[in-house]
Short mmCIF file of C-alpha atoms in Angstrom, two decimals:
data_model
loop_
_atom_site.label_atom_id
_atom_site.label_comp_id
_atom_site.label_asym_id
_atom_site.label_seq_id
_atom_site.Cartn_x
_atom_site.Cartn_y
_atom_site.Cartn_z
CA MET A 1 0.65 16.70 -27.33
CA PRO A 2 -0.65 18.72 -24.10
CA THR A 3 0.92 17.29 -21.32
CA ALA A 4 -0.85 15.48 -19.14
CA THR A 5 -1.95 16.23 -15.40
CA SER A 6 -1.64 13.79 -12.77
CA LEU A 7 -3.05 13.48 -9.58
CA VAL A 8 -2.16 10.88 -6.57
CA THR A 9 -3.34 11.06 -3.72
CA GLY A 10 -1.05 9.85 -0.67
CA GLY A 11 1.39 11.29 -2.48
CA ALA A 12 3.41 11.56 0.44
CA GLY A 13 3.81 8.38 1.45
CA PHE A 14 5.84 5.29 -0.07
CA ILE A 15 3.83 3.75 -3.08
CA GLY A 16 2.37 6.60 -4.06
CA ALA A 17 6.08 9.27 -3.90
CA ASN A 18 7.39 7.04 -5.95
CA VAL A 19 4.69 6.45 -8.29
CA ALA A 20 4.68 10.32 -8.96
CA ARG A 21 8.29 10.56 -9.45
CA CYS A 22 7.52 7.75 -12.34
CA LEU A 23 5.03 9.80 -13.78
CA LEU A 24 7.12 13.40 -13.59
CA ALA A 25 9.85 11.51 -15.45
CA GLY A 26 7.32 10.28 -18.20
CA GLY A 27 6.38 13.99 -18.64
CA HIS A 28 3.27 14.10 -16.15
CA ARG A 29 2.09 17.35 -14.32
CA VAL A 30 1.89 16.09 -10.71
CA VAL A 31 -0.13 17.32 -8.37
CA VAL A 32 0.10 15.14 -4.76
CA LEU A 33 -2.62 15.36 -2.15
CA ASP A 34 -1.89 13.87 0.94
CA ASP A 35 -2.86 14.51 5.31
CA LEU A 36 0.57 13.71 6.14
CA SER A 37 -1.30 11.36 8.64
CA GLY A 38 1.22 8.81 7.40
CA GLY A 39 3.84 10.65 4.70
CA SER A 40 6.43 13.31 5.03
CA PRO A 41 6.09 15.95 2.78
CA TYR A 42 10.07 15.18 2.01
CA ASN A 43 9.09 12.24 -0.10
CA VAL A 44 6.89 14.53 -2.36
CA PRO A 45 9.17 14.48 -5.52
CA ASP A 46 10.81 17.97 -7.04
CA GLY A 47 8.83 19.28 -9.93
CA ALA A 48 5.12 18.05 -8.34
CA VAL A 49 2.70 20.13 -6.76
CA PHE A 50 1.66 19.50 -2.98
CA ARG A 51 -1.67 20.26 -1.76
CA ARG A 52 -2.03 19.01 2.49
CA GLY A 53 -5.57 17.58 2.78
CA SER A 54 -7.85 14.88 3.31
CA VAL A 55 -9.34 12.39 0.38
CA CYS A 56 -12.29 12.41 2.72
CA ASP A 57 -12.80 16.10 2.13
CA PRO A 58 -15.17 16.65 -0.51
CA ALA A 59 -14.84 20.46 -0.56
CA VAL A 60 -10.63 19.89 -1.33
CA VAL A 61 -10.81 16.96 -3.78
CA ASP A 62 -13.78 19.15 -5.76
CA ALA A 63 -11.52 22.35 -5.74
CA LEU A 64 -8.64 20.41 -6.23
CA PHE A 65 -10.50 19.04 -10.12
CA ALA A 66 -11.57 22.30 -10.59
CA GLU A 67 -8.52 24.36 -10.67
CA PHE A 68 -6.55 20.76 -12.42
CA GLY A 69 -9.30 19.73 -14.84
CA PHE A 70 -7.19 16.12 -13.97
CA ASP A 71 -6.54 13.55 -17.14
CA TYR A 72 -5.38 10.97 -14.59
CA VAL A 73 -5.99 9.96 -11.07
CA PHE A 74 -3.69 7.85 -9.19
CA HIS A 75 -5.36 6.41 -5.65
CA PHE A 76 -3.46 5.67 -3.00
CA ALA A 77 -4.65 7.42 -0.24
CA ALA A 78 -4.93 4.66 2.67
CA TYR A 79 -4.31 3.40 6.57
CA ALA A 80 -3.32 0.46 5.23
CA ALA A 81 -2.83 -1.72 7.88
CA GLU A 82 -4.44 -5.13 7.58
CA GLY A 83 -4.11 -6.79 11.22
CA LEU A 84 -4.87 -3.30 13.43
CA SER A 85 -8.48 -2.70 10.94
CA HIS A 86 -10.21 -5.37 12.70
CA PHE A 87 -9.86 -3.15 15.39
CA ILE A 88 -10.58 0.71 14.25
CA LYS A 89 -13.31 -0.41 11.53
CA ARG A 90 -15.19 3.16 11.38
CA PHE A 91 -10.90 4.83 10.57
CA ASN A 92 -11.07 2.20 7.84
CA TYR A 93 -14.35 2.55 5.92
CA THR A 94 -13.63 6.26 6.90
CA ASN A 95 -10.93 6.65 4.80
CA ASN A 96 -10.81 3.51 2.69
CA VAL A 97 -13.86 3.36 0.90
CA LEU A 98 -15.54 7.09 2.28
CA GLY A 99 -12.64 8.98 0.49
CA SER A 100 -12.33 6.16 -2.51
CA VAL A 101 -16.09 7.01 -3.09
CA THR A 102 -15.48 11.16 -2.40
CA LEU A 103 -12.35 10.41 -5.48
CA ILE A 104 -14.79 8.54 -7.57
CA ASN A 105 -17.84 11.08 -7.45
CA ALA A 106 -15.02 13.99 -8.64
CA ALA A 107 -13.28 11.79 -11.13
CA VAL A 108 -17.25 11.51 -12.79
CA ASN A 109 -17.76 14.71 -12.14
CA ALA A 110 -15.15 16.59 -13.73
CA GLY A 111 -15.39 15.26 -16.65
CA THR A 112 -11.94 15.21 -17.96
CA VAL A 113 -10.51 12.17 -16.03
CA ARG A 114 -9.72 9.09 -18.73
CA CYS A 115 -8.73 6.59 -16.85
CA PHE A 116 -8.68 6.17 -12.28
CA VAL A 117 -5.74 4.27 -11.03
CA PHE A 118 -6.26 2.48 -7.58
CA THR A 119 -3.98 0.56 -5.86
CA SER A 120 -5.83 -2.46 -3.86
CA SER A 121 -4.39 -5.42 -1.98
CA ILE A 122 -4.25 -9.24 -1.85
CA ALA A 123 -6.19 -8.64 1.44
CA VAL A 124 -8.95 -9.53 -0.98
CA TYR A 125 -8.47 -12.65 -1.70
CA GLY A 126 -8.55 -13.32 2.44
CA SER A 127 -7.07 -17.80 2.66
CA ASN A 128 -7.84 -18.77 -0.31
CA GLN A 129 -5.25 -21.37 -2.20
CA VAL A 130 -2.02 -20.13 -2.85
CA PRO A 131 -0.77 -18.86 -5.08
CA MET A 132 -3.35 -16.07 -5.24
CA SER A 133 -4.98 -15.53 -9.07
CA GLU A 134 -6.65 -13.16 -10.30
CA GLU A 135 -9.51 -15.39 -10.71
CA LEU A 136 -10.34 -16.86 -7.25
CA VAL A 137 -13.01 -15.28 -5.84
CA PRO A 138 -12.24 -12.34 -3.09
CA ALA A 139 -13.17 -13.32 0.56
CA PRO A 140 -11.42 -11.01 2.88
CA GLU A 141 -10.88 -12.12 6.34
CA ASP A 142 -10.29 -8.31 7.17
CA PRO A 143 -11.63 -4.90 7.37
CA TYR A 144 -8.70 -3.55 5.09
CA GLY A 145 -9.55 -6.27 2.68
CA ILE A 146 -13.24 -5.39 2.88
CA ALA A 147 -12.75 -1.77 2.28
CA LYS A 148 -10.42 -2.66 -0.76
CA LEU A 149 -12.67 -4.81 -2.30
CA ALA A 150 -16.06 -2.65 -1.71
CA VAL A 151 -13.65 0.40 -3.90
CA GLU A 152 -13.09 -2.57 -6.76
CA GLN A 153 -17.00 -3.03 -7.40
CA GLU A 154 -17.23 0.83 -7.04
CA LEU A 155 -14.97 1.38 -9.85
CA ARG A 156 -16.85 -1.41 -11.49
CA VAL A 157 -20.29 0.25 -11.27
CA THR A 158 -19.07 3.55 -11.88
CA HIS A 159 -17.65 2.29 -15.08
CA ASP A 160 -21.52 0.68 -16.19
CA MET A 161 -22.95 3.61 -14.92
CA PHE A 162 -21.09 6.83 -16.18
CA GLY A 163 -17.79 5.28 -18.75
CA LEU A 164 -14.97 6.06 -15.84
CA PRO A 165 -12.04 3.68 -17.21
CA TYR A 166 -10.10 2.30 -14.60
CA VAL A 167 -6.99 0.08 -13.67
CA ILE A 168 -6.71 -2.33 -10.54
CA PHE A 169 -3.65 -3.14 -9.13
CA ARG A 170 -3.25 -5.75 -5.99
CA PRO A 171 -0.15 -4.93 -4.91
CA HIS A 172 1.52 -7.36 -1.94
CA ASN A 173 4.08 -6.62 1.24
CA VAL A 174 5.90 -3.47 -0.60
CA TYR A 175 9.08 -2.58 0.45
CA GLY A 176 12.01 -0.13 -0.23
CA GLU A 177 12.57 3.52 -0.42
CA TYR A 178 10.33 6.06 1.26
CA GLN A 179 9.04 4.22 3.31
CA ASN A 180 7.41 4.99 6.57
CA ILE A 181 9.51 2.73 9.07
CA GLY A 182 8.34 4.55 12.51
CA ASP A 183 4.63 2.59 11.94
CA ARG A 184 4.34 -0.18 14.42
CA TYR A 185 1.29 -1.62 12.61
CA ARG A 186 2.57 -2.18 9.10
CA ASN A 187 5.33 -2.75 6.77
CA VAL A 188 7.50 -5.51 8.62
CA ILE A 189 10.75 -4.99 6.74
CA GLY A 190 10.33 -1.33 7.72
CA ILE A 191 9.41 -2.24 11.47
CA PHE A 192 12.66 -4.59 11.41
CA MET A 193 14.90 -1.94 9.81
CA ASN A 194 13.55 0.43 12.42
CA GLN A 195 14.67 -2.18 15.05
CA ALA A 196 17.56 -2.74 14.16
CA LEU A 197 18.41 0.94 14.05
CA ARG A 198 17.28 1.44 17.88
CA GLY A 199 19.24 -1.65 18.91
CA GLU A 200 16.02 -3.93 19.49
CA PRO A 201 15.46 -7.37 18.82
CA PHE A 202 12.73 -8.15 15.96
CA THR A 203 9.65 -8.41 17.15
CA VAL A 204 7.78 -11.73 15.34
CA PHE A 205 4.22 -12.82 15.74
CA GLY A 206 3.92 -16.35 16.40
CA ASP A 207 6.26 -18.82 15.42
CA GLY A 208 7.48 -16.68 12.18
CA GLU A 209 6.80 -19.65 9.70
CA GLN A 210 4.26 -17.39 7.96
CA VAL A 211 4.73 -17.40 4.21
CA ARG A 212 5.39 -14.04 2.28
CA ALA A 213 6.51 -12.58 -1.18
CA PHE A 214 7.99 -9.39 -0.84
CA THR A 215 8.54 -6.80 -3.63
CA HIS A 216 10.93 -4.23 -3.87
CA ILE A 217 8.86 -0.86 -4.91
CA SER A 218 11.12 -0.47 -8.71
CA ASP A 219 9.22 -3.48 -9.83
CA VAL A 220 6.02 -1.92 -8.77
CA ALA A 221 5.45 2.17 -9.37
CA PRO A 222 6.79 1.92 -12.93
CA VAL A 223 4.14 -0.09 -14.05
CA VAL A 224 1.56 1.50 -12.41
CA ALA A 225 2.61 4.71 -13.42
CA ARG A 226 2.34 3.02 -17.49
CA SER A 227 -1.04 1.94 -16.74
CA VAL A 228 -2.82 4.90 -17.53
CA THR A 229 -0.47 4.58 -21.33
CA THR A 230 -1.62 0.37 -22.00
CA PRO A 231 -4.74 0.61 -23.68
CA ALA A 232 -5.43 -3.24 -22.85
CA ALA A 233 -4.85 -2.36 -19.03
CA TYR A 234 -8.10 -0.50 -18.91
CA ASN A 235 -11.10 -1.92 -17.13
CA GLU A 236 -8.41 -4.76 -15.60
CA THR A 237 -7.57 -6.03 -12.46
CA PHE A 238 -4.24 -6.86 -12.02
CA ASN A 239 -1.86 -8.75 -9.40
CA ILE A 240 2.06 -6.96 -9.04
CA GLY A 241 4.73 -8.29 -7.21
CA GLY A 242 7.27 -10.92 -6.27
CA ASP A 243 7.25 -14.46 -6.66
CA SER A 244 9.99 -15.70 -4.32
CA VAL A 245 8.22 -16.78 -1.34
CA TYR A 246 9.83 -16.48 2.60
CA SER A 247 9.53 -17.12 5.25
CA LEU A 248 9.04 -14.17 8.65
CA ASN A 249 11.75 -16.00 10.15
CA ALA A 250 14.29 -16.15 6.43
CA LEU A 251 12.87 -12.53 6.40
CA ALA A 252 14.19 -11.98 9.17
CA ARG A 253 17.55 -13.26 8.74
CA ALA A 254 18.01 -11.76 5.87
CA THR A 255 16.83 -8.07 7.31
CA ALA A 256 19.68 -8.64 9.74
CA ALA A 257 21.90 -9.31 7.25
CA ALA A 258 21.36 -6.49 5.58
CA MET A 259 21.65 -3.91 7.96
CA ASP A 260 24.66 -5.22 9.15
CA VAL A 261 23.84 -6.57 13.08
CA PRO A 262 22.99 -9.64 14.64
CA LEU A 263 19.87 -11.10 14.69
CA ARG A 264 17.99 -11.42 17.53
CA VAL A 265 14.10 -12.22 17.40
CA THR A 266 11.12 -11.94 20.18
CA HIS A 267 8.81 -14.27 19.53
CA LEU A 268 4.90 -12.53 20.30
CA PRO A 269 1.36 -14.00 20.69
CA ALA A 270 0.44 -15.37 17.46
CA ARG A 271 -2.50 -13.00 16.21
CA ASN A 272 -5.54 -13.22 14.31
CA GLU A 273 -3.38 -13.09 10.49
CA VAL A 274 -3.95 -14.68 6.79
CA ARG A 275 -1.05 -17.51 7.11
CA HIS A 276 0.36 -17.91 3.75
CA ALA A 277 0.03 -14.89 1.08
CA TYR A 278 1.18 -14.66 -2.27
CA ALA A 279 0.55 -14.10 -5.65
CA ASP A 280 0.67 -15.46 -9.41
CA HIS A 281 1.50 -12.43 -11.35
CA THR A 282 0.58 -13.61 -15.59
CA LYS A 283 -2.22 -11.27 -16.09
CA VAL A 284 0.55 -8.86 -14.72
CA ARG A 285 3.32 -9.81 -17.22
CA LYS A 286 1.36 -11.07 -20.33
CA CYS A 287 -0.65 -7.03 -20.70
CA PHE A 288 2.60 -4.89 -19.91
CA GLY A 289 5.25 -7.27 -21.40
CA LEU A 290 7.34 -7.40 -17.98
CA ASP A 291 9.88 -10.20 -18.58
CA GLU A 292 13.53 -8.41 -16.82
CA GLY A 293 12.54 -10.60 -13.45
CA GLU A 294 12.19 -9.30 -9.56
CA VAL A 295 14.62 -7.29 -8.00
CA PRO A 296 16.01 -10.01 -5.18
CA LEU A 297 15.19 -9.59 -2.03
CA GLU A 298 18.54 -9.70 -0.87
CA ALA A 299 19.83 -6.39 -2.79
CA GLY A 300 16.43 -4.75 -2.29
CA LEU A 301 17.35 -4.95 1.17
CA VAL A 302 20.44 -3.69 0.61
CA ALA A 303 19.59 -1.08 -0.80
CA MET A 304 16.16 -0.27 1.36
CA ALA A 305 18.87 -0.22 4.16
CA ALA A 306 21.33 1.95 2.30
CA TRP A 307 18.73 4.75 2.70
CA VAL A 308 16.89 3.77 6.12
CA ARG A 309 20.69 4.49 7.48
CA GLY A 310 20.61 8.02 6.24
CA GLN A 311 17.33 8.55 7.85
CA GLY A 312 17.70 7.49 10.56
CA PRO A 313 15.83 5.88 13.90
CA ARG A 314 12.26 6.22 14.29
CA GLU A 315 10.53 7.03 17.31
CA PRO A 316 7.14 3.81 16.72
CA SER A 317 4.00 4.93 16.24
CA VAL A 318 1.40 4.11 18.38
CA PHE A 319 -2.41 4.55 16.86
CA ASP A 320 -4.42 5.63 20.15
CA ALA A 321 -8.02 5.26 18.36
CA ILE A 322 -8.78 2.44 18.75
CA GLU A 323 -12.28 1.31 18.89
CA VAL A 324 -12.63 -2.41 19.58
CA ARG A 325 -10.35 -3.58 22.41
CA ARG A 326 -11.35 -6.34 23.40
CA ASN A 327 -8.04 -9.46 21.62
CA LEU A 328 -6.20 -6.41 21.06
CA PRO A 329 -3.04 -7.97 20.60
CA PRO A 330 -0.90 -7.48 24.06
CA SER A 331 1.67 -5.82 22.32
CA TRP A 332 -0.32 -2.97 20.71
CA ARG A 333 -3.16 -2.72 23.90
CA ALA A 334 0.51 -2.32 26.09
CA VAL A 335 1.95 1.34 23.95
CA LEU A 336 -1.58 2.74 24.51
CA ARG A 337 -1.66 6.29 26.40
CA ASP A 338 -4.98 5.97 27.69
#
C-alpha cells in the first residue's frame, strides 16, 4: 500500500509536533506547515518536511496541496488563548476561522484528501452542565470557542455538499513536552513551570477554586493520529482528555512538587472565564477502544518538568496588538509596550 502523505498545520507547535511524531512512527509522509508565531522549528520532528507559512495565505496553502497531493489533513494551527480572545476578536477570527476555511477550500479543490482532522475545544460548550458531553448544545462564551464551533459547522456542511470526510476532536487543558512555556496567556501548567524556573510565584486569577481536568499529551496525540485509520470515527465529534479534576490551587501544589520548588502563589483579580470545565469521554473510549486509563497528573507533571528543565526559562510573550482594551485584566495591561 502506498505511503500516506499527511499535512500537519501548526506542526511546530505543541499538539501538532506530537501528532506529527506519531504519524511518522505510523509510516506517514509528513509535511508541516507553520508560521512559527507560537511554535519553534526545533519542535518539528526529524523526517518531516517543514514549510514556513500561514494557513491564512491561500497561495501558500494551494501550492502545498498541488505539490504533495495530501491524503490527510491534520489541522492544529490556531491561536488558542480563550481569555485573550475577547480582546483580539479580529485576529482570533482571521486566524482561527478564515485560516481553517482556506484549508478546507484547498482540501475540497485538491480532490485527494480522504479525511480532514480538526482539533476544536471544549470551549465550544461554554458553561453547560459538567461533565460536558457531545450531546450538549454548544454555547461558547468567548470568541475562541465561537471560532472553533464555526469551523466544526463548516466541516459538516462541507461534508454534506462535497463529501469531504472529517473527524473533530475537542481536547482540553493538554500539557506536556514541546509546549510553549513562554506564552503568558494560555497553558497554565506551562506558565507555572516557567515561573518556577524564573524564581517567581505562580499567578492565579481569582480564588483558584476553578476546576479543570488536565490531559497529558500522550493521552491525546496517538488517538488523533490513528483517527484517519478508524472508519467509525469519520464524521464524528469526540471529547478527548483526562477525567480526573483538580482546582487550580491543587494544580499549583502538584506543579511546585514536580518542579521541586516551594509553593508560592499570587492571586490576581478574577477574570471572565468558565468556572468549571471538564468533559465526558465515553464516546471516544468506545470508538477507539481506550481502556488503559489516563496518565496520572503527578506522573505527567514529572515528565514535563524534566523536559522543561532542559529547555530553561523563557521570557513571557507579550501580545501587543490588542484590539479592545476595555476590561483587559490589569496584569496583561501592565506589560503592553505602547
